[in-house]
Coordinates of C-alpha atoms and ligand atoms in Angstrom, one line a residue:
M1 CA 15.8 46.9 -33.1
S2 CA 14.0 45.4 -30.0
A3 CA 15.7 43.5 -27.2
S4 CA 13.9 40.3 -28.1
S5 CA 15.1 40.4 -31.7
I6 CA 18.7 41.1 -30.5
S7 CA 18.5 38.0 -28.2
L8 CA 17.0 35.9 -31.0
Q9 CA 19.9 37.0 -33.2
G10 CA 22.3 36.1 -30.5
L11 CA 20.8 32.7 -30.0
Q12 CA 20.8 32.1 -33.8
S13 CA 24.5 32.9 -34.1
V14 CA 25.2 30.5 -31.2
L15 CA 23.2 27.8 -32.8
K16 CA 24.9 28.3 -36.2
A17 CA 28.1 27.0 -34.6
D18 CA 29.3 23.7 -36.0
L19 CA 27.3 20.7 -34.9
I20 CA 30.0 19.1 -32.8
T21 CA 30.4 22.3 -30.7
S22 CA 26.6 22.5 -30.2
I23 CA 26.4 18.9 -29.1
I24 CA 29.3 19.2 -26.6
S25 CA 27.8 22.4 -25.2
A26 CA 24.3 20.8 -24.9
A27 CA 25.8 17.8 -23.1
G28 CA 27.8 20.1 -20.8
F29 CA 24.6 22.1 -20.1
G30 CA 22.9 18.8 -19.2
V31 CA 25.6 18.0 -16.6
L32 CA 25.3 21.5 -15.2
F33 CA 21.5 21.3 -15.1
H34 CA 21.7 18.1 -13.1
H35 CA 24.1 19.5 -10.5
S36 CA 22.6 22.9 -10.1
V37 CA 18.9 22.1 -10.4
L38 CA 17.9 18.4 -10.3
R39 CA 20.1 17.5 -7.4
N40 CA 18.7 20.3 -5.3
V41 CA 15.0 19.8 -5.6
E42 CA 12.6 16.9 -5.1
V43 CA 11.8 16.1 -8.7
D44 CA 8.5 14.4 -7.9
I45 CA 7.1 17.6 -6.5
Y46 CA 8.1 19.8 -9.5
I47 CA 7.6 17.2 -12.2
Y48 CA 5.0 19.2 -14.1
Y49 CA 7.2 22.4 -14.0
F50 CA 10.1 20.3 -15.5
L51 CA 7.9 18.8 -18.1
A52 CA 6.6 22.3 -19.1
L53 CA 10.2 23.6 -19.1
F54 CA 11.5 20.8 -21.3
I55 CA 8.7 20.9 -23.7
S56 CA 8.9 24.7 -24.1
A57 CA 12.7 24.7 -24.3
T58 CA 12.6 22.0 -27.0
S59 CA 10.0 23.7 -29.1
G60 CA 11.7 27.1 -28.6
L61 CA 15.0 25.5 -29.8
G62 CA 13.3 24.0 -32.8
F63 CA 11.6 27.3 -33.7
T64 CA 14.9 29.2 -33.5
Y65 CA 16.7 26.6 -35.7
L66 CA 13.8 26.9 -38.2
S67 CA 14.2 30.7 -38.2
I68 CA 17.8 30.5 -39.3
K69 CA 17.7 31.0 -43.0
S70 CA 20.8 29.0 -43.9
F71 CA 19.2 25.8 -42.5
T72 CA 16.7 23.7 -44.5
I73 CA 13.8 22.2 -42.5
V74 CA 15.5 18.8 -42.4
Q75 CA 18.7 20.4 -41.1
A76 CA 16.8 22.3 -38.5
V77 CA 15.0 19.2 -37.2
A78 CA 18.2 17.2 -37.3
R79 CA 20.1 19.8 -35.3
T80 CA 17.3 20.2 -32.8
T81 CA 17.2 16.4 -32.3
S82 CA 20.9 16.2 -31.9
V83 CA 21.2 19.0 -29.4
V84 CA 18.2 17.8 -27.3
T85 CA 19.6 14.3 -27.3
A86 CA 23.0 15.5 -26.2
F87 CA 21.4 17.6 -23.4
Y88 CA 19.6 14.5 -22.1
T89 CA 22.6 12.3 -22.5
G90 CA 24.6 14.8 -20.4
I91 CA 21.9 14.7 -17.7
I92 CA 21.8 10.8 -17.7
F93 CA 25.6 10.5 -17.7
S94 CA 25.9 13.0 -14.9
I95 CA 23.1 11.3 -12.9
G96 CA 24.7 7.8 -13.4
T97 CA 28.2 8.9 -12.5
Y98 CA 27.0 10.9 -9.4
R99 CA 24.7 8.1 -8.1
L100 CA 27.5 5.4 -8.5
F101 CA 30.5 7.3 -7.3
F102 CA 29.6 10.4 -5.3
H103 CA 26.1 9.9 -3.8
R104 CA 25.8 9.9 0.0
L105 CA 24.6 6.2 -0.3
R106 CA 27.5 5.1 -2.5
S107 CA 29.0 2.8 0.2
F108 CA 25.8 0.8 0.7
P109 CA 25.7 -2.6 -1.1
G110 CA 23.0 -3.4 -3.6
P111 CA 22.4 -4.3 -7.3
L112 CA 24.1 -2.0 -9.7
G113 CA 20.9 -1.3 -11.5
A114 CA 19.1 -0.3 -8.3
K115 CA 21.9 2.3 -7.6
L116 CA 21.4 3.8 -11.0
T117 CA 17.6 4.0 -11.5
R118 CA 14.2 3.3 -10.0
F119 CA 13.3 1.6 -13.2
Y120 CA 15.4 -1.3 -12.0
T121 CA 12.8 -1.8 -9.2
V122 CA 10.0 -1.5 -11.7
R123 CA 11.6 -4.3 -13.8
K124 CA 12.0 -6.4 -10.7
A125 CA 8.4 -5.7 -9.5
F126 CA 7.2 -6.4 -13.1
K127 CA 8.8 -9.9 -13.0
N128 CA 6.0 -12.1 -11.5
V129 CA 4.7 -9.0 -9.5
Q130 CA 6.4 -10.5 -6.4
Y131 CA 8.8 -7.7 -5.4
Y132 CA 8.8 -9.1 -1.8
K133 CA 10.6 -12.2 -3.1
E134 CA 13.1 -10.0 -4.9
V135 CA 13.8 -8.1 -1.7
A136 CA 14.4 -11.4 0.1
K137 CA 16.9 -12.4 -2.5
M138 CA 18.7 -9.1 -2.2
H139 CA 18.8 -9.5 1.6
E140 CA 20.4 -12.9 1.2
K141 CA 23.1 -11.5 -1.1
Y142 CA 23.8 -8.0 0.3
G143 CA 22.9 -8.2 4.0
D144 CA 20.7 -6.1 6.3
F145 CA 21.2 -2.7 4.7
I146 CA 20.6 -2.8 1.0
R147 CA 20.5 0.0 -1.5
T148 CA 17.3 -0.8 -3.3
G149 CA 17.1 2.5 -5.2
P150 CA 19.3 5.5 -6.0
R151 CA 18.3 7.1 -2.7
E152 CA 16.5 4.2 -1.0
I153 CA 17.8 1.8 1.7
C154 CA 15.9 -1.4 2.7
I155 CA 16.7 -2.3 6.3
V156 CA 16.2 -5.8 7.7
R157 CA 16.8 -5.0 11.3
K158 CA 14.3 -5.1 14.2
S159 CA 15.9 -1.9 15.7
A160 CA 14.9 0.1 12.6
I161 CA 11.2 -0.3 13.2
P162 CA 10.7 2.2 16.0
L163 CA 13.3 4.5 14.4
I164 CA 11.5 4.6 11.1
Y165 CA 7.8 4.0 12.0
G166 CA 7.5 4.4 15.8
P167 CA 5.6 7.2 17.6
Q168 CA 8.8 9.2 18.3
S169 CA 10.1 8.7 14.7
E170 CA 11.2 11.8 12.8
C171 CA 10.8 10.0 9.5
L172 CA 8.0 11.3 7.2
K173 CA 6.2 9.7 4.3
S174 CA 8.5 9.3 1.3
T175 CA 8.1 10.3 -2.3
W176 CA 6.2 7.0 -2.8
Y177 CA 3.1 8.8 -1.5
S178 CA 3.3 11.6 -4.2
Q179 CA 1.9 9.2 -6.8
V180 CA -1.5 10.9 -6.7
S181 CA -0.5 14.5 -6.0
S182 CA 2.1 16.4 -4.1
D183 CA -0.6 18.9 -3.0
C184 CA -2.1 17.7 0.3
T185 CA -5.4 19.4 -0.5
Q186 CA -5.8 17.0 -3.4
C187 CA -5.0 13.7 -1.8
S188 CA -6.3 11.3 0.8
I189 CA -5.1 10.9 4.4
H190 CA -3.0 7.9 3.3
M191 CA -1.2 9.9 0.6
T192 CA -0.7 13.2 2.3
R193 CA 3.0 13.8 3.0
D194 CA 2.4 17.0 5.1
F195 CA 2.9 16.0 8.7
D196 CA 0.6 18.7 10.2
D197 CA -2.1 18.1 7.6
H198 CA -2.0 14.4 8.4
R199 CA -2.1 14.9 12.1
R200 CA -5.2 17.2 11.9
R201 CA -7.1 14.9 9.5
R202 CA -6.3 11.7 11.5
K203 CA -8.6 12.9 14.3
A204 CA -11.7 12.7 12.1
W205 CA -10.7 9.2 11.1
D206 CA -10.0 8.1 14.6
R207 CA -13.5 9.2 15.7
G208 CA -15.0 6.8 13.1
F209 CA -13.1 3.9 14.7
A210 CA -13.7 4.8 18.4
I211 CA -15.4 2.2 20.6
K212 CA -18.8 3.8 20.5
A213 CA -18.7 4.0 16.7
L214 CA -17.4 0.4 16.5
N215 CA -20.4 -0.8 18.6
T216 CA -22.8 0.5 15.9
Y217 CA -20.9 -1.4 13.2
E218 CA -20.9 -4.8 15.1
P219 CA -24.5 -5.9 14.4
R220 CA -24.2 -5.0 10.7
I221 CA -20.9 -6.9 10.3
K222 CA -22.6 -9.8 12.0
S223 CA -25.5 -9.7 9.5
K224 CA -23.0 -9.7 6.6
V225 CA -21.2 -12.7 8.1
E226 CA -24.5 -14.6 8.5
L227 CA -25.1 -14.0 4.8
F228 CA -21.6 -15.4 4.1
I229 CA -22.4 -18.4 6.2
K230 CA -25.6 -19.0 4.3
Q231 CA -23.8 -18.9 1.0
L232 CA -21.1 -21.3 2.3
S233 CA -23.9 -23.7 3.5
S234 CA -24.9 -24.0 -0.1
Y235 CA -21.4 -25.3 -0.9
A236 CA -21.6 -27.8 1.9
S237 CA -24.6 -29.7 0.5
P238 CA -24.5 -30.8 -2.1
P239 CA -20.7 -30.6 -1.6
K240 CA -18.9 -28.4 -4.0
P241 CA -15.6 -26.5 -3.6
F242 CA -15.7 -22.7 -3.0
D243 CA -13.0 -20.2 -3.7
A244 CA -12.0 -18.8 -0.3
T245 CA -10.1 -15.9 -1.9
T246 CA -13.1 -14.7 -3.9
W247 CA -15.7 -15.2 -1.2
S248 CA -13.5 -13.5 1.4
M249 CA -13.3 -10.5 -0.9
F250 CA -17.1 -10.5 -1.3
L251 CA -17.5 -10.6 2.5
S252 CA -15.0 -7.8 3.1
F253 CA -16.3 -5.5 0.4
D254 CA -19.9 -5.9 1.6
V255 CA -18.7 -5.1 5.2
M256 CA -16.9 -2.0 4.0
G257 CA -19.8 -0.9 1.9
E258 CA -22.0 -1.2 5.0
V259 CA -19.8 0.3 7.7
G260 CA -17.8 2.5 5.3
F261 CA -20.7 4.1 3.4
G262 CA -23.9 2.6 4.8
K263 CA -24.5 1.0 1.4
D264 CA -24.8 -2.5 0.2
F265 CA -22.4 -3.6 -2.6
G266 CA -24.5 -6.8 -2.8
C267 CA -21.5 -9.0 -3.6
L268 CA -22.5 -11.8 -1.1
E269 CA -26.1 -11.8 -2.2
S270 CA -25.3 -12.0 -5.9
G271 CA -22.1 -14.0 -5.7
T272 CA -20.4 -11.6 -8.1
E273 CA -18.0 -8.7 -7.8
H274 CA -19.6 -5.2 -7.9
A275 CA -18.8 -3.6 -11.3
A276 CA -17.1 -0.6 -9.6
I277 CA -14.8 -2.8 -7.5
K278 CA -13.9 -5.0 -10.5
G279 CA -12.3 -1.9 -12.2
V280 CA -10.1 -1.4 -9.2
H281 CA -9.0 -5.0 -9.0
D282 CA -8.1 -5.1 -12.7
H283 CA -5.6 -2.4 -12.2
M284 CA -4.0 -3.4 -8.9
E285 CA -1.0 -5.0 -10.7
V286 CA -0.2 -2.0 -12.8
L287 CA -0.4 0.2 -9.7
G288 CA 1.8 -2.2 -7.7
I289 CA 4.5 -2.0 -10.4
L290 CA 4.4 1.6 -11.4
S291 CA 4.1 3.0 -7.8
N292 CA 7.9 2.4 -7.7
V293 CA 8.2 5.5 -9.9
P294 CA 5.7 7.8 -8.3
W295 CA 6.2 10.7 -10.6
L296 CA 5.5 8.5 -13.6
L297 CA 2.2 7.2 -12.0
N298 CA 1.3 10.8 -11.2
I299 CA 1.8 11.8 -14.9
L300 CA -0.1 8.7 -16.2
G301 CA -3.0 9.6 -13.9
C302 CA -3.4 12.9 -15.8
I303 CA -3.6 11.3 -19.2
P304 CA -7.2 11.2 -20.3
G305 CA -8.3 7.6 -20.5
A306 CA -5.4 6.2 -18.5
T307 CA -7.6 5.9 -15.4
A308 CA -10.7 4.8 -17.3
G309 CA -10.7 1.5 -15.4
Y310 CA -11.3 3.4 -12.2
T311 CA -14.1 5.6 -13.5
G312 CA -16.8 3.3 -12.2
F313 CA -15.4 3.2 -8.7
F314 CA -14.7 6.9 -8.6
S315 CA -18.2 7.8 -9.8
W316 CA -19.7 5.3 -7.3
C317 CA -17.9 6.9 -4.4
A318 CA -18.6 10.5 -5.7
A319 CA -22.3 9.8 -6.1
E320 CA -22.5 8.3 -2.6
I321 CA -20.7 11.4 -1.1
K322 CA -23.1 13.7 -3.0
S323 CA -26.2 11.9 -1.9
K324 CA -25.0 11.8 1.7
Q325 CA -24.3 15.5 1.6
K326 CA -27.8 16.2 0.4
R327 CA -29.4 14.1 3.1
W328 CA -27.0 15.4 5.8
D329 CA -28.6 15.6 9.2
P330 CA -26.3 17.3 11.7
E331 CA -28.3 15.9 14.6
Q332 CA -27.9 12.2 13.7
Y333 CA -25.1 10.2 15.2
P334 CA -22.9 9.1 12.2
Q335 CA -23.5 5.5 11.3
D336 CA -20.6 4.9 9.0
I337 CA -16.9 5.9 8.5
V338 CA -17.6 8.3 5.6
S339 CA -20.3 10.0 7.7
W340 CA -17.7 10.8 10.3
L341 CA -15.5 12.4 7.6
L342 CA -18.5 14.3 6.3
K343 CA -19.4 15.5 9.7
A344 CA -16.0 17.1 10.1
F345 CA -16.3 18.5 6.6
A346 CA -19.8 19.9 7.1
E347 CA -18.9 21.4 10.5
K348 CA -15.6 22.9 9.0
D349 CA -13.7 21.1 11.8
V350 CA -9.9 21.4 11.8
S351 CA -9.8 17.6 11.2
A352 CA -11.8 17.9 8.0
S353 CA -10.5 16.8 4.6
P354 CA -9.1 20.1 3.3
S355 CA -11.1 20.2 0.1
E356 CA -13.9 18.4 -1.7
A357 CA -11.3 16.6 -3.9
S358 CA -9.5 15.2 -0.8
L359 CA -12.8 14.2 0.8
H360 CA -13.5 12.1 -2.3
E361 CA -10.0 10.7 -2.2
D362 CA -10.6 9.8 1.5
S363 CA -13.9 8.1 0.7
R364 CA -12.0 5.8 -1.8
V365 CA -9.4 5.0 0.8
V366 CA -12.1 3.6 3.0
I367 CA -12.9 0.9 0.5
I368 CA -9.3 0.3 -0.9
A369 CA -7.5 0.2 2.5
G370 CA -10.4 -1.5 4.4
S371 CA -11.5 -4.2 2.1
E372 CA -8.5 -5.7 0.3
T373 CA -6.5 -6.0 3.5
T374 CA -9.2 -7.7 5.6
A375 CA -10.2 -10.0 2.7
T376 CA -6.6 -11.3 2.1
T377 CA -6.1 -11.8 5.8
F378 CA -9.4 -13.8 6.1
A379 CA -8.5 -15.9 3.0
S380 CA -5.1 -16.6 4.5
V381 CA -6.7 -17.6 7.8
I382 CA -8.8 -20.2 5.9
Y383 CA -5.7 -21.4 4.1
F384 CA -3.9 -22.0 7.4
L385 CA -6.9 -23.7 9.0
C386 CA -7.0 -26.2 6.1
R387 CA -3.3 -26.7 6.2
Y388 CA -3.3 -27.1 10.0
P389 CA -6.5 -28.9 11.0
D390 CA -5.4 -29.2 14.6
V391 CA -5.6 -25.5 14.9
L392 CA -9.2 -25.5 13.6
R393 CA -10.1 -28.3 16.0
K394 CA -8.6 -26.5 19.0
L395 CA -10.5 -23.3 18.1
Q396 CA -13.7 -25.3 17.8
T397 CA -13.1 -26.7 21.3
Y398 CA -12.8 -23.2 22.7
L399 CA -15.9 -22.0 20.8
D400 CA -18.0 -25.0 21.9
A401 CA -17.0 -24.5 25.5
A402 CA -18.0 -20.9 25.4
M403 CA -21.2 -21.5 23.4
P404 CA -22.3 -25.1 24.0
N405 CA -25.5 -24.6 22.1
G406 CA -23.7 -23.1 19.1
E407 CA -24.9 -20.3 17.0
R408 CA -27.9 -19.5 19.2
E409 CA -25.6 -18.5 22.0
W410 CA -23.2 -16.5 19.9
T411 CA -22.3 -13.0 21.2
Y412 CA -19.4 -10.8 20.4
E413 CA -18.6 -10.4 24.0
K414 CA -18.1 -14.2 24.3
V415 CA -16.1 -14.3 21.1
K416 CA -13.8 -11.5 22.2
A417 CA -12.9 -13.5 25.4
I418 CA -11.5 -16.4 23.3
T419 CA -8.0 -15.2 22.9
Y420 CA -7.0 -18.1 20.7
L421 CA -9.0 -16.3 17.9
D422 CA -6.6 -13.4 18.1
D423 CA -3.6 -15.7 18.3
I424 CA -4.7 -17.2 15.0
I425 CA -5.2 -13.8 13.4
N426 CA -1.9 -12.5 14.7
E427 CA 0.0 -15.6 13.5
T428 CA -1.7 -15.3 10.0
L429 CA -0.7 -11.6 9.8
R430 CA 2.9 -12.5 10.8
L431 CA 3.4 -15.0 8.0
K432 CA 1.1 -13.3 5.4
P433 CA 0.8 -9.6 6.2
A434 CA -1.6 -7.8 4.0
L435 CA 1.2 -5.3 3.0
L436 CA 4.1 -7.6 2.2
T437 CA 6.8 -5.0 1.6
G438 CA 5.8 -2.1 3.8
G439 CA 5.4 1.6 4.0
Y440 CA 8.1 3.9 2.7
R441 CA 9.5 6.7 4.8
V442 CA 12.2 9.4 4.4
T443 CA 14.8 10.1 7.0
P444 CA 15.1 13.6 8.6
A445 CA 17.9 15.9 7.5
K446 CA 20.2 14.8 10.3
G447 CA 19.8 11.1 9.3
I448 CA 19.2 8.2 11.6
Q449 CA 21.5 5.7 13.3
V450 CA 20.4 2.1 13.1
D451 CA 22.8 0.0 15.2
E452 CA 26.2 0.3 13.7
M453 CA 25.0 1.9 10.5
Y454 CA 24.4 5.6 9.9
I455 CA 21.6 6.3 7.3
P456 CA 22.1 9.8 5.9
G457 CA 19.3 12.4 5.8
N458 CA 16.7 12.6 3.0
T459 CA 17.0 8.9 2.3
N460 CA 14.0 6.8 1.5
V461 CA 13.9 3.8 3.9
F462 CA 11.6 0.8 4.6
V463 CA 11.6 -2.4 6.6
P464 CA 10.1 -5.2 4.5
T465 CA 7.3 -6.4 6.7
Q466 CA 7.0 -10.1 5.7
L467 CA 10.7 -10.6 5.5
I468 CA 11.4 -9.3 9.0
Q469 CA 8.4 -11.1 10.5
T470 CA 9.8 -14.4 9.3
D471 CA 13.4 -13.7 10.2
G472 CA 15.1 -16.6 12.0
R473 CA 17.0 -14.3 14.2
Y474 CA 13.8 -13.1 15.9
Y475 CA 11.4 -16.1 15.4
R476 CA 11.9 -19.7 16.4
D477 CA 10.4 -22.1 13.8
R478 CA 10.1 -19.0 11.8
L479 CA 8.0 -20.5 8.9
E480 CA 5.8 -22.7 11.1
Y481 CA 2.3 -21.7 11.8
I482 CA 2.1 -21.7 15.6
P483 CA -0.7 -19.4 16.9
E484 CA 0.3 -20.4 20.5
R485 CA 3.4 -18.2 20.1
Y486 CA 1.0 -15.3 20.8
G487 CA -0.7 -17.2 23.7
E488 CA 0.5 -19.8 26.1
R489 CA 3.9 -20.2 24.4
K490 CA 4.7 -16.5 24.2
E491 CA 7.5 -16.5 26.8
E492 CA 9.1 -19.8 25.6
M493 CA 9.1 -18.5 22.0
Q494 CA 10.1 -15.0 23.0
T495 CA 7.4 -13.4 20.9
E496 CA 7.2 -10.3 22.9
D497 CA 10.5 -9.0 21.6
A498 CA 10.1 -10.1 18.0
P499 CA 9.4 -7.6 15.3
Y500 CA 5.7 -7.5 14.5
F501 CA 3.9 -4.6 12.7
P502 CA 1.3 -5.8 10.2
F503 CA -0.7 -2.6 10.9
S504 CA 2.4 -0.5 11.0
V505 CA 3.1 1.6 14.1
G506 CA 3.2 5.3 15.0
A507 CA 1.6 8.3 13.5
Y508 CA 0.8 6.6 10.1
S509 CA -0.3 3.3 11.5
C510 CA -3.6 1.7 10.5
P511 CA -6.7 3.4 12.1
G512 CA -8.9 0.5 11.0
K513 CA -7.1 -2.1 13.1
N514 CA -9.9 -2.6 15.6
L515 CA -12.5 -2.7 12.9
A516 CA -10.4 -5.3 11.0
F517 CA -10.1 -7.4 14.2
M518 CA -13.8 -7.2 14.8
T519 CA -14.6 -8.4 11.3
L520 CA -12.1 -11.2 11.4
R521 CA -13.2 -12.4 14.9
I522 CA -16.8 -12.4 13.9
A523 CA -16.2 -14.2 10.6
L524 CA -13.7 -16.7 11.9
S525 CA -15.7 -17.6 15.0
R526 CA -18.9 -18.2 13.0
V527 CA -17.1 -20.2 10.2
A528 CA -15.3 -22.4 12.7
Q529 CA -18.5 -22.8 14.8
Q530 CA -20.5 -23.9 11.7
F531 CA -18.1 -25.8 9.4
N532 CA -15.2 -28.1 9.1
L533 CA -12.7 -27.0 6.4
A534 CA -10.4 -28.9 4.1
F535 CA -8.6 -28.3 0.8
A536 CA -10.9 -29.3 -2.0
L537 CA -9.9 -32.3 -4.1
G538 CA -6.9 -31.4 -6.3
E539 CA -6.1 -28.3 -4.2
T540 CA -2.7 -28.5 -2.4
G541 CA -2.7 -24.9 -1.3
N542 CA 0.8 -24.5 -2.7
K543 CA -0.1 -22.0 -5.4
F544 CA -2.0 -19.9 -2.8
D545 CA 1.0 -20.1 -0.5
E546 CA 3.6 -19.1 -3.1
G547 CA 1.6 -17.0 -5.6
A548 CA 0.7 -13.8 -3.6
L549 CA 1.2 -10.7 -5.7
D550 CA 2.8 -7.6 -4.2
T551 CA 0.4 -4.9 -5.4
F552 CA 1.1 -2.8 -2.3
T553 CA -1.9 -4.5 -0.7
T554 CA -1.6 -8.2 -1.6
T555 CA -3.5 -9.9 -4.4
L556 CA -4.0 -13.6 -3.8
P557 CA -4.5 -16.6 -6.1
P558 CA -7.7 -18.7 -5.8
L559 CA -7.9 -21.2 -3.0
M560 CA -10.4 -24.0 -3.5
V561 CA -11.9 -25.2 -0.2
Q562 CA -14.5 -27.8 0.8
V563 CA -16.7 -27.0 3.7
T564 CA -18.8 -29.6 5.6
Q565 CA -21.4 -28.7 8.2
R566 CA -20.5 -29.6 11.8
K567 CA -22.9 -31.9 13.5
Ligands
HEM601 C1 -6.2 -6.9 8.3 C2 -6.6 -5.7 7.9 C3 -5.7 -4.5 7.8 C4 -4.3 -4.4 7.7 C5 -3.3 -5.5 7.8 C6 -4.0 -3.0 7.5 C7 -2.7 -2.5 7.4 C8 -2.3 -1.2 7.3 C9 -1.0 -0.7 7.2 C10 0.3 -1.5 7.3 C11 -1.1 0.7 7.0 C12 0.1 1.6 6.9 C13 0.3 1.9 5.4 C14 1.5 2.8 5.1 O1 2.4 2.9 5.9 O2 1.5 3.3 4.0 C15 -2.5 1.0 7.0 C16 -3.0 2.3 6.8 C17 -4.3 2.6 6.7 N1 -5.4 1.7 6.9 FE1 -5.3 -0.2 7.3 N2 -5.1 -2.3 7.5 C18 -6.2 -3.1 7.6 C19 -7.5 -2.8 7.7 C20 -8.0 -1.5 7.5 C21 -9.4 -1.2 7.6 C22 -10.6 -2.1 7.9 C23 -9.5 0.2 7.4 C24 -10.8 0.9 7.4 C25 -11.1 1.8 6.5 C26 -8.2 0.7 7.2 C27 -7.8 2.0 6.9 C28 -6.5 2.5 6.8 C29 -6.2 3.9 6.5 C30 -7.2 5.0 6.3 C31 -4.8 3.9 6.5 C32 -3.9 5.2 6.3 C33 -3.6 5.7 7.6 C34 -2.7 7.0 7.6 O3 -2.0 7.2 6.7 O4 -2.8 7.7 8.6 N3 -7.3 -0.4 7.3 N4 -3.2 -0.1 7.1

């Protein structure tokens, strides 16, 4: 008799035990499994191993029950179901009890559901897709340190920003970033959680945003902005309202097509969204909600057809990379961001994306990270200029003084010198940051001390960007739009010391900040030079103000605006 048949017989005799004993044993095994295995590993990383283990264990159990002659098929299936259910019940019970009463974060206040499961956050994020408002409510109820997940703490304190995000921070990217893959050779710079991999790759990105590179982008951004101005002129006469949200998106995507890939998306020319981009937009909400359970998103991404909406976008980026690789000329100075990444890849530089797959992921980040953010910021600038006409008039005075003959005298050098433009952009990003809730980090093993509160190690943490940037403890007239707080009223309003990090800070901060500012300065200066802006008839701006969706980057409602040519 072979060893395997002996063990099969052994298992059969165990399984023949009365049902109650089997169920109790399975539940006990579930509790044991939680404490000995699940608590000691990062489940997000090993999710596929666990899935494979559970599927093979369940089918193995079913097979063994079926092989016991004294059981009918129905009895075997019923027993398998009961034992498996008991096992999972044991795990769930053990997880729940542990998270509520024994977890290192048990003393932090927060909603009961959030302490038990991440699916609580999914439910909150699903409701209106405005998780940032839910966080604000929790902050009101529970204070500055809120347990927003079984092992997540949301911190609404200025002092937490350098500790969590700053250049000296020891916090790393949290499990939120494993939604694509836990393998850094398969994901973009934004999603890699490996500190060294990130640091190496970041150099290639930074070259694409250096001053010399930016200078090559400037005239091309200007030409896209002029196309935007031309389109707006058609809304000025005969007068008809235009949707600032949609047109800002067209502008921003065309700019990123141009300086990101050296390609024209043609959104401004056609007045329609490029088909590849539409697929991305249609799925932002689902992503925003499910990214709260990264392992689930990771699994869904592997189901054939689940990412069908992205296929167009993925294929577009892949085709562009392939065609660039074919035409690659090592002598030519790179003319766009993707070419900088390709250069590192072709030259096998240490800063190169570590695989073809990660290069493709990086190319998609160029569009996603670069376009949505700039677009929502520009739409928000337009909203504030309509709501606060004095700000627009003041800006126009500065522009007219610097360029008395208008458009003909426009240069980026002159525009850059008008600091009020930057004050407007900064104040817009304070009240309406493109990432409302913020980046998620994990504390080092020794934990971090934030003021009076010790946050234990291996805890996911975040500071909600919009909430802290509108906190009355740090900002006077916190909800008022006052660009001067970044200019002549800086000292009086104590802006210097107030928390402000719309581009994040430290190692993982936005490499595209200067490009974004360049685009926004050019677009804002030209629009203000050329047009007066007002809400269109019937538009109050309230839906735009209140209706932003938290889809990691923000998704904005339409904003109907009437432009009139300035004399
Ligand atoms: C107003 C415009 C923009 C805002 C407010 C913004 C904001 C941010 C923020 C807050 C992060 C950190 C995200 C995190 O912690 O997970 C980030 C990362 C990033 N942004 Fe931007 N961004 C803007 C424009 C751009 C542009 C134009 C690009 C150009 C492609 C860009 C490329 C990136 C990349 C590649 C990352 C990931 C960086 C890394 O992980 O090292 N962003 N951005």
